[in-house]
Amino acid sequence: MSKANNKMDFMAIGAHADDIELMAGGTVAKLVKMGKKGVFVDVTDASAGTRGSSEIRQKEALQAAKSLGILHRENLALPDSRLENNQESQLSMIAVIRKYRPKILLTHYFKDEHPDHIATAEIVDAARFKAGLKNFNCPGRAFRPERLFHFMGPEYFEPTFCVDISEYWTVKMKSVLCYKSQFFNSSAKEFKGKTDIASPEFLEYLEYKHRFFGWRIRRKYAEPFFCKEIPEMGDLTNLGGKRF
Ligand SMILES: [Zn+2]
């Protein structure tokens, strides 16, 4: 657990350590480069993973966050693969939102193949609202983040917007590959257990996905996001759209 640090610009929340890096690592690196302060929150304890262990993944997670310029990473230690959107999980999420008071939240989308990802999207959505209720009985002062943006897992959605991460692709992949126990690398054989994400094909898929969304905004690489609310636009003349 890291030291409390009030008033973060953003909080990225993943069900498992490695989710944030995979789905929003480039955006995080870009925000950090812009001088924004952020915190990562992993919801589960990674105890049900096929490869590695909770301890190994915790170490990898700290290294990955650091490589993106994130110095605070919390783990709510809720049960991996048994995560539910209930009172207990919402209270943990509200407490961490009130502790860091981030302007925006980034998390999973409501549709996903991993039930923990779906539960996380629902927990964060409910916790964001309840964290702002003055008389809601939970540690910390009432606070509601301004926006909640959902990043994309394996399930497609039509994005509300895409973030150009062309300059941050290398740093994103560096953070992903900090998870030596999870993804294909030269020491992959040290870890037992066969998973889809440990195959070399998975890293190829990841690149195609970000190239695909890059093409949608005529950039080399992009990360897609969904916003349930209507995002307010400021300068209409600065919404991207330059050609290659
Ligand atoms: Zn996950």
Short mmCIF file of C-alpha atoms and ligand atoms in Angstrom, two decimals:
data_model
loop_
_atom_site.label_atom_id
_atom_site.label_comp_id
_atom_site.label_asym_id
_atom_site.label_seq_id
_atom_site.Cartn_x
_atom_site.Cartn_y
_atom_site.Cartn_z
CA MET A 1 0.00 0.00 0.00
CA SER A 2 1.27 3.42 -0.90
CA LYS A 3 1.03 6.62 1.12
CA ALA A 4 -2.13 8.66 0.66
CA ASN A 5 -1.70 11.43 -1.83
CA ASN A 6 -4.72 13.67 -2.19
CA LYS A 7 -5.93 15.11 -5.46
CA MET A 8 -4.72 12.89 -8.23
CA ASP A 9 -5.51 13.88 -11.80
CA PHE A 10 -6.47 10.34 -12.71
CA MET A 11 -7.03 6.89 -11.26
CA ALA A 12 -6.81 3.78 -13.46
CA ILE A 13 -8.53 0.70 -12.08
CA GLY A 14 -7.99 -2.86 -13.32
CA ALA A 15 -9.42 -6.13 -12.05
CA HIS A 16 -5.97 -7.74 -12.25
CA ALA A 17 -2.45 -6.35 -12.29
CA ASP A 18 -1.57 -6.03 -16.04
CA ASP A 19 -5.08 -4.99 -17.20
CA ILE A 20 -4.35 -1.25 -17.04
CA GLU A 21 -1.06 -1.59 -18.95
CA LEU A 22 -2.68 -3.75 -21.66
CA MET A 23 -5.71 -1.54 -22.22
CA ALA A 24 -4.63 2.00 -21.29
CA GLY A 25 -0.83 1.97 -20.79
CA GLY A 26 -0.18 4.38 -23.66
CA THR A 27 -2.77 6.86 -22.44
CA VAL A 28 -1.31 6.72 -18.93
CA ALA A 29 2.21 7.36 -20.27
CA LYS A 30 0.85 10.30 -22.26
CA LEU A 31 -0.95 11.80 -19.24
CA VAL A 32 2.22 11.45 -17.13
CA LYS A 33 4.24 13.18 -19.88
CA MET A 34 1.71 16.03 -19.73
CA GLY A 35 2.54 16.40 -16.02
CA LYS A 36 -0.63 14.72 -14.71
CA LYS A 37 -0.46 12.76 -11.46
CA GLY A 38 -2.00 9.30 -11.40
CA VAL A 39 -2.55 6.22 -9.28
CA PHE A 40 -3.20 2.59 -10.24
CA VAL A 41 -5.66 0.39 -8.36
CA ASP A 42 -5.72 -3.40 -8.82
CA VAL A 43 -8.95 -4.85 -7.48
CA THR A 44 -8.11 -8.53 -7.00
CA ASP A 45 -5.24 -10.36 -5.34
CA ALA A 46 -4.33 -12.34 -8.51
CA SER A 47 -4.58 -15.57 -6.52
CA ALA A 48 -6.38 -17.48 -9.29
CA GLY A 49 -3.92 -16.78 -12.11
CA THR A 50 -2.64 -19.79 -14.07
CA ARG A 51 0.96 -18.57 -14.23
CA GLY A 52 3.16 -16.97 -11.57
CA SER A 53 1.92 -16.20 -8.03
CA SER A 54 0.38 -13.24 -6.20
CA GLU A 55 3.87 -12.27 -4.92
CA ILE A 56 5.49 -12.44 -8.37
CA ARG A 57 2.65 -10.48 -9.95
CA GLN A 58 2.76 -7.85 -7.22
CA LYS A 59 6.46 -7.29 -7.91
CA GLU A 60 5.85 -7.15 -11.66
CA ALA A 61 2.98 -4.70 -11.10
CA LEU A 62 5.15 -2.23 -9.17
CA GLN A 63 7.85 -2.40 -11.83
CA ALA A 64 5.30 -1.91 -14.62
CA ALA A 65 3.70 1.11 -12.91
CA LYS A 66 7.11 2.66 -12.35
CA SER A 67 8.00 2.21 -16.02
CA LEU A 68 4.94 4.34 -16.88
CA GLY A 69 5.84 7.00 -14.30
CA ILE A 70 3.20 5.90 -11.75
CA LEU A 71 4.48 5.88 -8.19
CA HIS A 72 1.31 4.86 -6.35
CA ARG A 73 -0.26 1.45 -6.87
CA GLU A 74 -2.87 -0.01 -4.53
CA ASN A 75 -4.26 -3.53 -4.36
CA LEU A 76 -7.74 -3.92 -2.87
CA ALA A 77 -7.03 -7.67 -2.40
CA LEU A 78 -10.55 -8.81 -3.26
CA PRO A 79 -10.82 -12.47 -4.34
CA ASP A 80 -9.57 -13.19 -7.87
CA SER A 81 -12.19 -14.79 -10.14
CA ARG A 82 -14.83 -14.56 -7.40
CA LEU A 83 -15.25 -10.80 -7.60
CA GLU A 84 -18.77 -9.51 -7.12
CA ASN A 85 -20.41 -6.12 -7.33
CA ASN A 86 -21.59 -6.05 -3.72
CA GLN A 87 -21.53 -3.82 -0.64
CA GLU A 88 -18.02 -4.95 0.42
CA SER A 89 -16.37 -4.35 -2.95
CA GLN A 90 -18.14 -1.00 -3.43
CA LEU A 91 -17.03 0.20 0.02
CA SER A 92 -13.35 -0.64 -0.76
CA MET A 93 -13.65 1.23 -4.05
CA ILE A 94 -15.35 4.26 -2.47
CA ALA A 95 -12.62 4.42 0.21
CA VAL A 96 -9.83 4.46 -2.38
CA ILE A 97 -11.64 7.07 -4.54
CA ARG A 98 -12.12 9.29 -1.49
CA LYS A 99 -8.49 8.79 -0.49
CA TYR A 100 -6.97 9.89 -3.82
CA ARG A 101 -9.79 12.21 -5.06
CA PRO A 102 -8.97 11.78 -8.78
CA LYS A 103 -10.44 14.09 -11.42
CA ILE A 104 -11.09 11.17 -13.79
CA LEU A 105 -11.38 7.38 -13.59
CA LEU A 106 -10.34 4.81 -16.20
CA THR A 107 -11.58 1.23 -15.96
CA HIS A 108 -12.99 -1.81 -17.79
CA TYR A 109 -16.07 -1.82 -20.02
CA PHE A 110 -19.38 -3.43 -18.97
CA LYS A 111 -19.06 -6.23 -21.54
CA ASP A 112 -15.99 -8.48 -21.38
CA GLU A 113 -15.09 -12.16 -21.41
CA HIS A 114 -13.64 -12.10 -17.87
CA PRO A 115 -16.38 -11.84 -15.20
CA ASP A 116 -13.97 -9.92 -12.90
CA HIS A 117 -13.64 -7.22 -15.55
CA ILE A 118 -17.44 -6.86 -15.81
CA ALA A 119 -17.76 -6.76 -12.01
CA THR A 120 -15.02 -4.10 -11.81
CA ALA A 121 -16.79 -1.89 -14.38
CA GLU A 122 -20.01 -2.13 -12.34
CA ILE A 123 -18.29 -1.61 -8.96
CA VAL A 124 -16.45 1.50 -10.20
CA ASP A 125 -19.59 2.94 -11.79
CA ALA A 126 -21.58 2.56 -8.55
CA ALA A 127 -18.69 3.63 -6.30
CA ARG A 128 -18.03 6.78 -8.31
CA PHE A 129 -21.61 7.92 -7.67
CA LYS A 130 -21.83 6.86 -4.02
CA ALA A 131 -18.39 8.33 -3.16
CA GLY A 132 -19.95 11.73 -3.80
CA LEU A 133 -22.84 11.30 -1.35
CA LYS A 134 -22.14 13.42 1.71
CA ASN A 135 -24.05 11.24 4.11
CA PHE A 136 -22.98 7.87 2.71
CA ASN A 137 -21.35 6.06 5.59
CA CYS A 138 -17.85 5.15 4.42
CA PRO A 139 -14.36 6.38 5.44
CA GLY A 140 -13.20 9.61 3.81
CA ARG A 141 -14.77 12.89 2.76
CA ALA A 142 -17.42 12.87 0.01
CA PHE A 143 -15.93 13.22 -3.45
CA ARG A 144 -17.15 12.37 -6.97
CA PRO A 145 -14.70 12.11 -9.91
CA GLU A 146 -15.78 14.25 -12.86
CA ARG A 147 -15.60 11.54 -15.51
CA LEU A 148 -15.45 7.78 -15.90
CA PHE A 149 -13.89 6.43 -19.09
CA HIS A 150 -13.94 2.74 -20.01
CA PHE A 151 -11.01 1.09 -21.80
CA MET A 152 -11.36 -1.82 -24.20
CA GLY A 153 -10.66 -5.49 -23.47
CA PRO A 154 -11.21 -8.30 -25.98
CA GLU A 155 -14.87 -7.29 -26.58
CA TYR A 156 -15.41 -4.64 -29.23
CA PHE A 157 -17.41 -1.48 -28.59
CA GLU A 158 -17.78 1.60 -30.75
CA PRO A 159 -15.44 4.05 -29.01
CA THR A 160 -16.58 7.49 -27.89
CA PHE A 161 -13.02 8.67 -28.64
CA CYS A 162 -9.51 7.35 -29.22
CA VAL A 163 -6.25 8.59 -27.72
CA ASP A 164 -3.26 8.84 -30.05
CA ILE A 165 -0.51 6.80 -28.37
CA SER A 166 1.90 6.57 -31.32
CA GLU A 167 4.72 8.18 -29.33
CA TYR A 168 3.98 5.97 -26.32
CA TRP A 169 3.67 2.56 -27.97
CA THR A 170 7.20 1.51 -27.00
CA VAL A 171 6.79 2.56 -23.38
CA LYS A 172 3.38 0.83 -23.21
CA MET A 173 4.88 -2.44 -24.46
CA LYS A 174 7.79 -2.07 -22.03
CA SER A 175 5.26 -1.89 -19.18
CA VAL A 176 3.32 -4.91 -20.52
CA LEU A 177 6.52 -6.96 -20.74
CA CYS A 178 7.31 -6.24 -17.08
CA TYR A 179 4.82 -9.07 -16.49
CA LYS A 180 7.35 -11.76 -17.29
CA SER A 181 5.11 -14.44 -15.76
CA GLN A 182 2.17 -13.54 -18.01
CA PHE A 183 3.33 -12.71 -21.54
CA PHE A 184 5.61 -14.26 -24.09
CA ASN A 185 9.30 -13.44 -23.57
CA SER A 186 12.68 -15.15 -23.52
CA SER A 187 12.16 -16.38 -19.94
CA ALA A 188 8.55 -17.51 -20.55
CA LYS A 189 9.53 -21.15 -20.09
CA GLU A 190 10.38 -20.50 -16.42
CA PHE A 191 6.66 -20.28 -15.72
CA LYS A 192 4.34 -23.26 -15.91
CA GLY A 193 0.82 -23.21 -17.34
CA LYS A 194 -0.52 -22.61 -20.82
CA THR A 195 -2.65 -19.50 -21.38
CA ASP A 196 -3.75 -17.59 -24.47
CA ILE A 197 -2.01 -14.43 -23.32
CA ALA A 198 1.34 -16.20 -22.88
CA SER A 199 1.44 -17.03 -26.61
CA PRO A 200 3.48 -14.93 -29.06
CA GLU A 201 0.24 -14.46 -31.05
CA PHE A 202 -1.27 -12.45 -28.19
CA LEU A 203 1.40 -9.74 -28.50
CA GLU A 204 0.76 -9.62 -32.26
CA TYR A 205 -3.00 -9.25 -31.63
CA LEU A 206 -2.29 -6.41 -29.19
CA GLU A 207 -0.33 -4.55 -31.83
CA TYR A 208 -3.02 -5.11 -34.53
CA LYS A 209 -5.71 -3.83 -32.16
CA HIS A 210 -3.90 -0.58 -31.49
CA ARG A 211 -2.94 -0.18 -35.15
CA PHE A 212 -6.61 -0.66 -36.09
CA PHE A 213 -7.79 2.12 -33.79
CA GLY A 214 -4.77 4.18 -34.85
CA TRP A 215 -6.04 3.97 -38.43
CA ARG A 216 -9.53 5.06 -37.32
CA ILE A 217 -8.01 8.42 -36.24
CA ARG A 218 -5.21 8.39 -38.86
CA ARG A 219 -2.45 7.86 -36.36
CA LYS A 220 -0.05 4.95 -35.99
CA TYR A 221 -1.35 3.60 -32.65
CA ALA A 222 -4.40 4.50 -30.56
CA GLU A 223 -6.29 3.34 -27.47
CA PRO A 224 -10.12 3.39 -27.64
CA PHE A 225 -12.41 4.57 -24.80
CA PHE A 226 -16.13 4.62 -24.08
CA CYS A 227 -17.95 7.23 -22.01
CA LYS A 228 -21.53 6.55 -20.87
CA GLU A 229 -22.21 10.24 -20.38
CA ILE A 230 -21.92 12.88 -23.09
CA PRO A 231 -18.42 14.32 -22.79
CA GLU A 232 -18.32 18.11 -22.94
CA MET A 233 -16.12 19.53 -25.68
CA GLY A 234 -14.13 22.73 -25.31
CA ASP A 235 -12.19 23.81 -28.38
CA LEU A 236 -13.94 22.34 -31.44
CA THR A 237 -10.99 23.29 -33.62
CA ASN A 238 -8.63 21.05 -31.65
CA LEU A 239 -10.19 17.59 -31.85
CA GLY A 240 -7.56 15.96 -34.04
CA GLY A 241 -8.39 14.79 -37.53
CA LYS A 242 -5.13 15.64 -39.27
CA ARG A 243 -4.36 13.21 -42.10
CA PHE A 244 -1.22 11.09 -42.25
ZN ZN B 1 -7.84 -9.04 -16.11
#
